[in-house]
C-alpha positions as a Python dict, from the first residue, in 0.01 Angstrom:
ca = {
    (1, 'M'): (0, 0, 0),
    (2, 'D'): (361, 14, -118),
    (3, 'S'): (300, -263, -370),
    (4, 'V'): (14, -61, -520),
    (5, 'N'): (237, 247, -545),
    (6, 'D'): (520, 37, -690),
    (7, 'K'): (281, -116, -943),
    (8, 'T'): (146, 226, -1038),
    (9, 'K'): (498, 367, -1072),
    (10, 'S'): (604, 67, -1280),
    (11, 'S'): (301, 114, -1505),
    (12, 'K'): (383, 485, -1548),
    (13, 'I'): (745, 405, -1631),
    (14, 'N'): (636, 151, -1894),
    (15, 'E'): (394, 406, -2039),
    (16, 'F'): (673, 664, -2047),
    (17, 'Y'): (907, 435, -2237),
    (18, 'N'): (629, 352, -2484),
    (19, 'Y'): (594, 725, -2560),
    (20, 'I'): (973, 753, -2594),
    (21, 'Q'): (955, 484, -2864),
    (22, 'K'): (679, 677, -3046),
    (23, 'M'): (893, 991, -3037),
    (24, 'Q'): (1155, 814, -3247),
    (25, 'S'): (930, 815, -3554),
    (26, 'S'): (1080, 972, -3865),
    (27, 'N'): (765, 1185, -3901),
    (28, 'V'): (791, 1518, -3713),
    (29, 'S'): (412, 1527, -3659),
    (30, 'N'): (431, 1190, -3484),
    (31, 'Q'): (724, 1314, -3279),
    (32, 'I'): (520, 1616, -3170),
    (33, 'C'): (230, 1387, -3073),
    (34, 'G'): (468, 1178, -2862),
    (35, 'I'): (604, 1490, -2693),
    (36, 'I'): (253, 1621, -2623),
    (37, 'H'): (155, 1289, -2465),
    (38, 'I'): (463, 1278, -2245),
    (39, 'I'): (414, 1635, -2128),
    (40, 'G'): (43, 1577, -2066),
    (41, 'H'): (89, 1254, -1874),
    (42, 'F'): (415, 1316, -1690),
    (43, 'S'): (435, 1686, -1606),
    (44, 'R'): (332, 1615, -1245),
    (45, 'I'): (584, 1334, -1203),
    (46, 'H'): (920, 1450, -1072),
    (47, 'D'): (1149, 1158, -1147),
    (48, 'P'): (1505, 1263, -1239),
    (49, 'E'): (1566, 942, -1433),
    (50, 'L'): (1259, 993, -1654),
    (51, 'D'): (1350, 1357, -1711),
    (52, 'H'): (1700, 1260, -1825),
    (53, 'V'): (1560, 989, -2053),
    (54, 'F'): (1325, 1250, -2206),
    (55, 'V'): (1599, 1495, -2304),
    (56, 'K'): (1849, 1227, -2407),
    (57, 'N'): (1590, 1069, -2640),
    (58, 'F'): (1441, 1393, -2770),
    (59, 'P'): (1391, 1352, -3147),
    (60, 'Q'): (1667, 1532, -3336),
    (61, 'P'): (1445, 1627, -3636),
    (62, 'L'): (1207, 1810, -3399),
    (63, 'L'): (1499, 1976, -3221),
    (64, 'A'): (1622, 2091, -3564),
    (65, 'Q'): (1275, 2236, -3634),
    (66, 'F'): (1292, 2426, -3303),
    (67, 'N'): (1635, 2560, -3401),
    (68, 'M'): (1502, 2676, -3738),
    (69, 'L'): (1244, 2893, -3562),
    (70, 'N'): (1533, 3132, -3501),
    (71, 'D'): (1668, 3122, -3855),
    (72, 'D'): (1631, 3466, -4017),
    (73, 'Q'): (1475, 3312, -4328),
    (74, 'M'): (1220, 3122, -4120),
    (75, 'K'): (1118, 3409, -3891),
    (76, 'A'): (868, 3543, -4142),
    (77, 'N'): (704, 3202, -4192),
    (78, 'Y'): (722, 3057, -3844),
    (79, 'D'): (472, 2804, -3725),
    (80, 'E'): (296, 2942, -3417),
    (81, 'N'): (206, 2589, -3308),
    (82, 'L'): (572, 2487, -3321),
    (83, 'V'): (661, 2786, -3102),
    (84, 'G'): (390, 2672, -2859),
    (85, 'H'): (538, 2322, -2855),
    (86, 'L'): (883, 2467, -2786),
    (87, 'F'): (743, 2661, -2490),
    (88, 'S'): (570, 2345, -2364),
    (89, 'V'): (892, 2146, -2389),
    (90, 'F'): (1085, 2425, -2213),
    (91, 'T'): (835, 2441, -1926),
    (92, 'F'): (832, 2061, -1900),
    (93, 'I'): (1211, 2038, -1883),
    (94, 'Y'): (1240, 2321, -1632),
    (95, 'R'): (931, 2240, -1423),
    (96, 'N'): (1171, 2126, -1151),
    (97, 'H'): (1545, 2126, -1083),
    (98, 'N'): (1613, 1776, -1222),
    (99, 'L'): (1776, 1899, -1544),
    (100, 'V'): (1916, 2241, -1458),
    (101, 'N'): (2276, 2119, -1494),
    (102, 'D'): (2213, 1895, -1794),
    (103, 'S'): (2395, 2008, -2109),
    (104, 'T'): (2127, 1865, -2339),
    (105, 'A'): (1853, 2050, -2151),
    (106, 'R'): (2060, 2367, -2179),
    (107, 'S'): (2022, 2354, -2558),
    (108, 'F'): (1646, 2402, -2510),
    (109, 'L'): (1714, 2704, -2290),
    (110, 'I'): (1929, 2860, -2563),
    (111, 'I'): (1664, 2797, -2831),
    (112, 'F'): (1394, 2936, -2600),
    (113, 'L'): (1595, 3253, -2530),
    (114, 'K'): (1648, 3316, -2900),
    (115, 'C'): (1280, 3259, -2965),
    (116, 'I'): (1150, 3509, -2709),
    (117, 'K'): (1366, 3783, -2857),
    (118, 'N'): (1159, 3782, -3176),
    (119, 'K'): (923, 4075, -3122),
    (120, 'E'): (701, 3992, -3420),
    (121, 'R'): (571, 3669, -3273),
    (122, 'T'): (226, 3621, -3132),
    (123, 'L'): (270, 3381, -2846),
    (124, 'T'): (22, 3151, -2677),
    (125, 'F'): (132, 2990, -2353),
    (126, 'D'): (70, 2951, -1982),
    (127, 'I'): (253, 3253, -1843),
    (128, 'A'): (261, 3121, -1485),
    (129, 'K'): (430, 2794, -1583),
    (130, 'L'): (668, 2980, -1811),
    (131, 'I'): (773, 3226, -1541),
    (132, 'D'): (818, 2937, -1293),
    (133, 'S'): (1046, 2761, -1543),
    (134, 'I'): (1245, 3078, -1606),
    (135, 'M'): (1291, 3124, -1231),
    (136, 'I'): (1419, 2768, -1199),
    (137, 'C'): (1670, 2841, -1477),
    (138, 'L'): (1784, 3161, -1308),
    (139, 'N'): (1855, 2976, -983),
    (140, 'I'): (2160, 2829, -1153),
    (141, 'E'): (2453, 3068, -1159),
    (142, 'E'): (2577, 2926, -1489),
    (143, 'H'): (2248, 3018, -1661),
    (144, 'K'): (2271, 3381, -1557),
    (145, 'V'): (2529, 3441, -1830),
    (146, 'Y'): (2261, 3385, -2093),
    (147, 'D'): (2086, 3694, -2217),
    (148, 'L'): (1765, 3642, -2023),
    (149, 'N'): (1701, 3999, -1935),
    (150, 'A'): (1394, 4160, -1793),
    (151, 'S'): (1284, 4319, -2120),
    (152, 'H'): (1230, 3980, -2284),
    (153, 'V'): (1031, 3847, -1988),
    (154, 'N'): (836, 4173, -1968),
    (155, 'R'): (751, 4142, -2338),
    (156, 'L'): (616, 3792, -2276),
    (157, 'C'): (403, 3914, -1987),
    (158, 'Y'): (281, 4218, -2183),
    (159, 'A'): (190, 4000, -2483),
    (160, 'K'): (-10, 3767, -2261),
    (161, 'I'): (-187, 4050, -2078),
    (162, 'K'): (-269, 4222, -2409),
    (163, 'E'): (-404, 3893, -2551),
    (164, 'N'): (-624, 3840, -2245),
    (165, 'F'): (-742, 4203, -2252),
    (166, 'N'): (-837, 4176, -2620),
    (167, 'Q'): (-1037, 3860, -2549),
    (168, 'I'): (-1238, 4041, -2281),
    (169, 'W'): (-1324, 4333, -2508),
}
């Protein structure tokens, strides 16, 4: 049985590294596709090594796009899908405690915090996963210095409840 599990794990690791290679494309759309595949296929796998490889190999052009979401000139013309991808990456990175002390992962936390402060945004996301990830972040004393206050989290919850309410009616 162990050889089957080892073979399965080896196959998953190879698949993971193949996606990492695809993320290194110069095309941001291809990078996003690679990220989506990794998140979709590996969100239930809690392997610290793979998590570190993910953040260390995160495509810099896509990270720059995430950073521009908070640029005052870009706020009016933001891409809602890009915001959704940022939230997916944030929840993937902080789905467990593997990266809570990682300085590269912390950059995603900072971008995320800046992003949720923008009150004009319409946000689409899985609120339960997002709250779980926020709670994991808050378990680290060092992260408590960031301006993650209740009003921002409440705004996220309110936006999601309002969106769901509007869909019902």
